[in-house]
CSV table of C-alpha atoms in Angstrom, one decimal:
chain,number,residue,atom,x,y,z
A,1,MET,CA,0.1,0.1,0.0
A,2,LYS,CA,1.6,3.4,-0.8
A,3,LYS,CA,2.0,5.4,1.9
A,4,GLU,CA,0.5,9.0,1.8
A,5,VAL,CA,2.6,11.7,2.3
A,6,THR,CA,1.4,15.0,4.3
A,7,MET,CA,3.0,18.2,3.2
A,8,GLU,CA,3.5,20.9,5.8
A,9,TYR,CA,3.6,24.7,4.7
A,10,ARG,CA,4.5,27.5,7.0
A,11,ILE,CA,2.9,30.5,5.8
A,12,ALA,CA,4.1,34.2,6.9
A,13,ILE,CA,0.7,36.2,7.2
A,14,ASP,CA,0.9,40.2,7.2
A,15,ALA,CA,-1.9,40.3,9.5
A,16,MET,CA,-2.1,44.3,9.5
A,17,GLY,CA,-2.4,44.6,5.4
A,18,GLY,CA,-5.5,45.1,4.0
A,19,ASP,CA,-9.1,46.6,4.6
A,20,ASN,CA,-10.5,46.0,8.2
A,21,ALA,CA,-7.2,44.2,9.3
A,22,PRO,CA,-6.2,42.5,11.5
A,23,HIS,CA,-10.0,41.3,11.9
A,24,GLU,CA,-10.7,40.3,8.4
A,25,ILE,CA,-7.2,38.8,7.9
A,26,LEU,CA,-7.5,36.4,10.8
A,27,LYS,CA,-11.1,35.5,10.0
A,28,GLY,CA,-9.5,33.9,7.0
A,29,VAL,CA,-6.3,32.3,8.9
A,30,VAL,CA,-8.7,30.8,11.2
A,31,ASN,CA,-10.9,29.2,8.8
A,32,ALA,CA,-7.6,28.0,6.7
A,33,VAL,CA,-6.1,26.3,9.6
A,34,ASN,CA,-9.1,24.7,10.8
A,35,ASP,CA,-9.8,23.1,7.4
A,36,ASP,CA,-6.1,22.0,7.2
A,37,ASP,CA,-4.2,20.6,10.2
A,38,SER,CA,-1.0,20.4,8.2
A,39,LEU,CA,-0.9,24.3,7.6
A,40,GLN,CA,1.5,26.4,9.9
A,41,VAL,CA,1.1,30.2,10.1
A,42,VAL,CA,3.2,33.0,11.3
A,43,LEU,CA,1.3,35.9,12.3
A,44,ILE,CA,3.0,39.3,11.8
A,45,GLY,CA,1.7,42.7,13.5
A,46,ASP,CA,0.5,44.1,16.6
A,47,GLN,CA,0.5,41.1,19.0
A,48,GLU,CA,-2.0,42.6,21.3
A,49,ALA,CA,-4.4,43.1,18.6
A,50,ILE,CA,-3.9,39.7,17.1
A,51,LYS,CA,-4.3,37.8,20.5
A,52,LYS,CA,-7.7,39.8,20.9
A,53,GLU,CA,-9.2,39.0,17.5
A,54,LEU,CA,-8.0,35.4,17.9
A,55,LYS,CA,-9.7,35.4,21.3
A,56,ASP,CA,-12.9,36.6,19.9
A,57,LEU,CA,-12.9,34.1,17.0
A,58,HIS,CA,-12.7,31.2,19.5
A,59,PHE,CA,-9.5,30.3,18.1
A,60,ASN,CA,-7.4,28.2,20.9
A,61,LYS,CA,-4.5,26.7,18.8
A,62,ASP,CA,-0.8,27.7,19.1
A,63,VAL,CA,0.1,30.2,16.7
A,64,GLU,CA,3.4,31.9,16.4
A,65,ILE,CA,3.3,35.8,16.5
A,66,VAL,CA,6.0,38.2,15.2
A,67,HIS,CA,5.4,41.4,17.0
A,68,THR,CA,5.7,44.9,15.4
A,69,ASP,CA,4.0,48.2,15.8
A,70,GLN,CA,4.5,49.4,12.4
A,71,TRP,CA,2.5,48.5,9.4
A,72,ILE,CA,1.7,50.0,5.9
A,73,THR,CA,-1.8,51.2,5.1
A,74,MET,CA,-3.4,51.3,2.1
A,75,ASP,CA,-3.3,55.1,1.5
A,76,ASP,CA,0.5,54.9,2.4
A,77,SER,CA,3.0,55.7,-0.3
A,78,PRO,CA,4.8,52.5,-0.9
A,79,LYS,CA,8.4,53.7,-1.4
A,80,LYS,CA,8.2,56.4,1.3
A,81,ALA,CA,6.2,54.0,3.9
A,82,LEU,CA,9.1,51.2,3.4
A,83,GLN,CA,11.8,53.8,4.1
A,84,GLU,CA,10.0,55.5,7.3
A,85,LYS,CA,8.7,52.1,8.8
A,86,PRO,CA,11.6,49.6,8.6
A,87,ASN,CA,10.0,47.1,11.0
A,88,ALA,CA,6.6,47.2,8.9
A,89,SER,CA,4.8,44.0,8.9
A,90,ILE,CA,5.3,43.3,5.2
A,91,ILE,CA,9.0,43.9,5.7
A,92,LEU,CA,9.4,41.6,8.2
A,93,ALA,CA,7.3,38.6,6.5
A,94,THR,CA,9.3,39.0,3.4
A,95,GLN,CA,12.3,38.7,5.5
A,96,LEU,CA,10.9,35.6,7.0
A,97,LEU,CA,10.5,34.3,3.7
A,98,HIS,CA,14.1,35.2,2.9
A,99,GLN,CA,15.5,33.4,5.9
A,100,GLY,CA,13.6,30.3,5.0
A,101,LYS,CA,11.6,30.7,8.1
A,102,ALA,CA,8.3,30.5,6.1
A,103,ASP,CA,7.6,28.9,2.7
A,104,ALA,CA,5.4,31.5,1.3
A,105,LEU,CA,3.7,35.0,2.1
A,106,VAL,CA,-0.1,36.2,1.9
A,107,SER,CA,-0.7,39.7,2.3
A,108,ALA,CA,-4.0,41.5,1.4
A,109,GLY,CA,-2.3,44.9,1.7
A,110,ASN,CA,-0.8,47.8,0.2
A,111,THR,CA,0.1,46.2,-3.4
A,112,GLY,CA,3.0,48.7,-4.3
A,113,ALA,CA,4.7,47.9,-0.8
A,114,THR,CA,4.2,44.3,-1.0
A,115,VAL,CA,6.1,44.4,-4.7
A,116,LEU,CA,8.8,46.6,-3.3
A,117,ALA,CA,9.4,44.8,-0.1
A,118,ALA,CA,9.5,41.5,-2.1
A,119,ALA,CA,12.0,43.1,-4.1
A,120,GLN,CA,14.3,44.2,-1.6
A,121,ASN,CA,14.4,41.0,0.5
A,122,LEU,CA,13.9,38.5,-2.2
A,123,GLN,CA,16.1,37.5,-4.9
A,124,MET,CA,14.8,37.6,-8.4
A,125,ILE,CA,14.9,34.6,-10.8
A,126,GLU,CA,18.1,34.4,-12.7
A,127,GLY,CA,17.9,36.1,-15.9
A,128,ILE,CA,14.3,37.7,-15.3
A,129,GLU,CA,14.6,41.4,-15.3
A,130,ARG,CA,11.0,42.5,-13.5
A,131,ALA,CA,8.9,41.2,-11.0
A,132,GLY,CA,5.2,40.2,-12.3
A,133,LEU,CA,1.9,40.2,-10.5
A,134,ALA,CA,-0.3,37.3,-11.7
A,135,ALA,CA,-3.9,37.1,-11.2
A,136,ILE,CA,-6.2,34.1,-12.0
A,137,TYR,CA,-9.7,34.6,-13.6
A,138,PRO,CA,-12.4,32.0,-14.2
A,139,ALA,CA,-12.7,30.8,-17.6
A,140,ALA,CA,-15.9,28.7,-19.0
A,141,ARG,CA,-14.9,25.2,-19.9
A,142,PHE,CA,-17.9,24.7,-22.5
A,143,HIS,CA,-16.3,27.2,-25.0
A,144,ASN,CA,-13.1,25.2,-25.4
A,145,PRO,CA,-12.5,21.5,-24.3
A,146,GLU,CA,-8.8,22.3,-23.4
A,147,SER,CA,-9.9,24.7,-21.0
A,148,HIS,CA,-9.2,24.0,-17.2
A,149,GLY,CA,-11.7,26.5,-15.7
A,150,PHE,CA,-9.3,29.3,-15.0
A,151,ALA,CA,-6.7,31.7,-16.9
A,152,LEU,CA,-3.6,32.8,-15.5
A,153,MET,CA,-2.7,36.5,-16.5
A,154,LEU,CA,0.4,38.3,-15.9
A,155,ASP,CA,1.5,41.0,-15.3
A,156,VAL,CA,-1.4,43.0,-13.9
A,157,GLY,CA,0.1,46.1,-12.4
A,158,ALA,CA,4.0,45.3,-11.2
A,159,THR,CA,5.3,46.7,-14.2
A,160,LEU,CA,3.9,49.7,-16.3
A,161,HIS,CA,6.1,49.9,-19.3
A,162,CYS,CA,7.4,46.6,-20.5
A,163,THR,CA,9.9,45.7,-23.1
A,164,PRO,CA,9.5,42.5,-25.7
A,165,LYS,CA,12.1,40.7,-23.2
A,166,GLN,CA,10.3,41.4,-20.1
A,167,LEU,CA,6.9,40.3,-21.9
A,168,VAL,CA,8.7,36.9,-22.8
A,169,HIS,CA,9.9,36.7,-19.2
A,170,PHE,CA,6.3,36.9,-18.0
A,171,ALA,CA,5.4,34.1,-20.3
A,172,TYR,CA,8.0,31.8,-18.9
A,173,MET,CA,7.1,32.7,-15.2
A,174,GLY,CA,3.4,32.0,-16.1
A,175,ASN,CA,4.2,28.9,-17.9
A,176,TYR,CA,6.2,27.5,-15.1
A,177,TYR,CA,3.3,28.6,-12.3
A,178,ALA,CA,0.3,26.8,-14.7
A,179,SER,CA,2.4,23.5,-15.0
A,180,HIS,CA,4.0,23.4,-11.5
A,181,VAL,CA,1.6,24.9,-9.2
A,182,LEU,CA,-1.8,24.6,-11.2
A,183,GLY,CA,-1.0,21.3,-12.7
A,184,ILE,CA,-1.4,21.9,-16.4
A,185,GLU,CA,0.6,19.5,-18.5
A,186,ARG,CA,1.1,21.6,-21.5
A,187,PRO,CA,0.0,25.4,-20.8
A,188,ARG,CA,-1.3,27.5,-23.6
A,189,VAL,CA,0.3,30.6,-23.7
A,190,GLY,CA,-1.1,33.7,-25.4
A,191,LEU,CA,-0.2,37.3,-25.7
A,192,LEU,CA,-3.0,39.7,-25.0
A,193,ASN,CA,-3.6,42.1,-27.9
A,194,ILE,CA,-5.9,44.2,-29.7
A,195,GLY,CA,-6.5,41.5,-32.3
A,196,GLU,CA,-5.6,37.9,-33.5
A,197,GLU,CA,-3.2,38.9,-36.4
A,198,GLU,CA,0.5,39.0,-35.7
A,199,THR,CA,0.8,42.5,-37.1
A,200,LYS,CA,-1.8,43.8,-34.5
A,201,GLY,CA,-0.6,46.0,-31.6
A,202,GLY,CA,2.5,48.3,-31.3
A,203,GLU,CA,6.1,47.8,-32.1
A,204,THR,CA,6.6,46.1,-28.5
A,205,LEU,CA,3.7,43.4,-29.1
A,206,VAL,CA,4.7,42.8,-32.6
A,207,LYS,CA,8.2,41.8,-31.5
A,208,THR,CA,6.8,40.2,-28.6
A,209,HIS,CA,4.8,37.7,-30.8
A,210,GLN,CA,7.7,36.9,-33.2
A,211,TYR,CA,9.9,36.0,-29.8
A,212,LEU,CA,7.4,33.8,-28.3
A,213,LYS,CA,6.7,32.0,-31.8
A,214,ASN,CA,10.7,31.0,-31.2
A,215,ALA,CA,10.7,30.4,-27.5
A,216,PRO,CA,11.5,27.1,-26.4
A,217,GLY,CA,9.6,25.2,-23.9
A,218,ILE,CA,6.6,27.6,-24.6
A,219,TYR,CA,3.2,26.4,-26.2
A,220,PHE,CA,2.5,29.5,-28.0
A,221,ILE,CA,-1.1,30.1,-29.3
A,222,GLY,CA,-0.6,33.8,-30.7
A,223,ASN,CA,-2.4,36.8,-29.8
A,224,VAL,CA,-5.5,36.5,-27.9
A,225,GLU,CA,-8.1,39.4,-27.3
A,226,GLY,CA,-9.7,40.4,-23.9
A,227,LYS,CA,-12.9,38.6,-24.7
A,228,ASP,CA,-10.9,35.4,-25.3
A,229,ILE,CA,-9.8,35.2,-21.7
A,230,PRO,CA,-13.2,34.0,-20.0
A,231,LYS,CA,-13.6,31.5,-22.9
A,232,GLY,CA,-10.7,29.7,-21.7
A,233,VAL,CA,-8.5,30.1,-25.2
A,234,ALA,CA,-5.4,30.2,-23.2
A,235,ASP,CA,-4.2,29.0,-19.8
């Protein structure tokens, strides 16, 4: 009989990041931990406030808390806030990840601050020039038999102006995530554009299309339009 292997993951949680934090954040943490006994969390934030919320939520399990009295609000300027709040919860969370004391990081807080904190404390993948934000969108299966019910899109806001090379980098990162995390054997990679023809879009998109056609290890299906995303045309 094959022995079942249980993986244990240690997740750093920015308890002070996001709307109505820490209450809403900790509600999610409690639900997740109660659903998965193998899940371990490290909560970063105001220790007194966190303990009070956990008590109100009737959560009695032992959980590690890294205390700080600094955090970044949704209205803070990301760059300025990181400089003025060196012990902000999101900074401490990324440091835990860098030190190998956590396997992943979750924050619902200031997106710009999260990206900058990650860039400061985590190494970029060798050869990759820019960080990318990814979002998963629902995709209808009935439009395409190859659809997996969702589509991964990146970048969705970390980089304002991209070069063709950087867009190809995003394609490789998305391809890896789709295959290794989402479990898609051969992800279909599309280039979001204003039309399906190779000559559509500006110079950047036309060059990117040519690069992706010849990119090794990428199953490139060509340009896709915004209306194609919910149809499950690409992964």
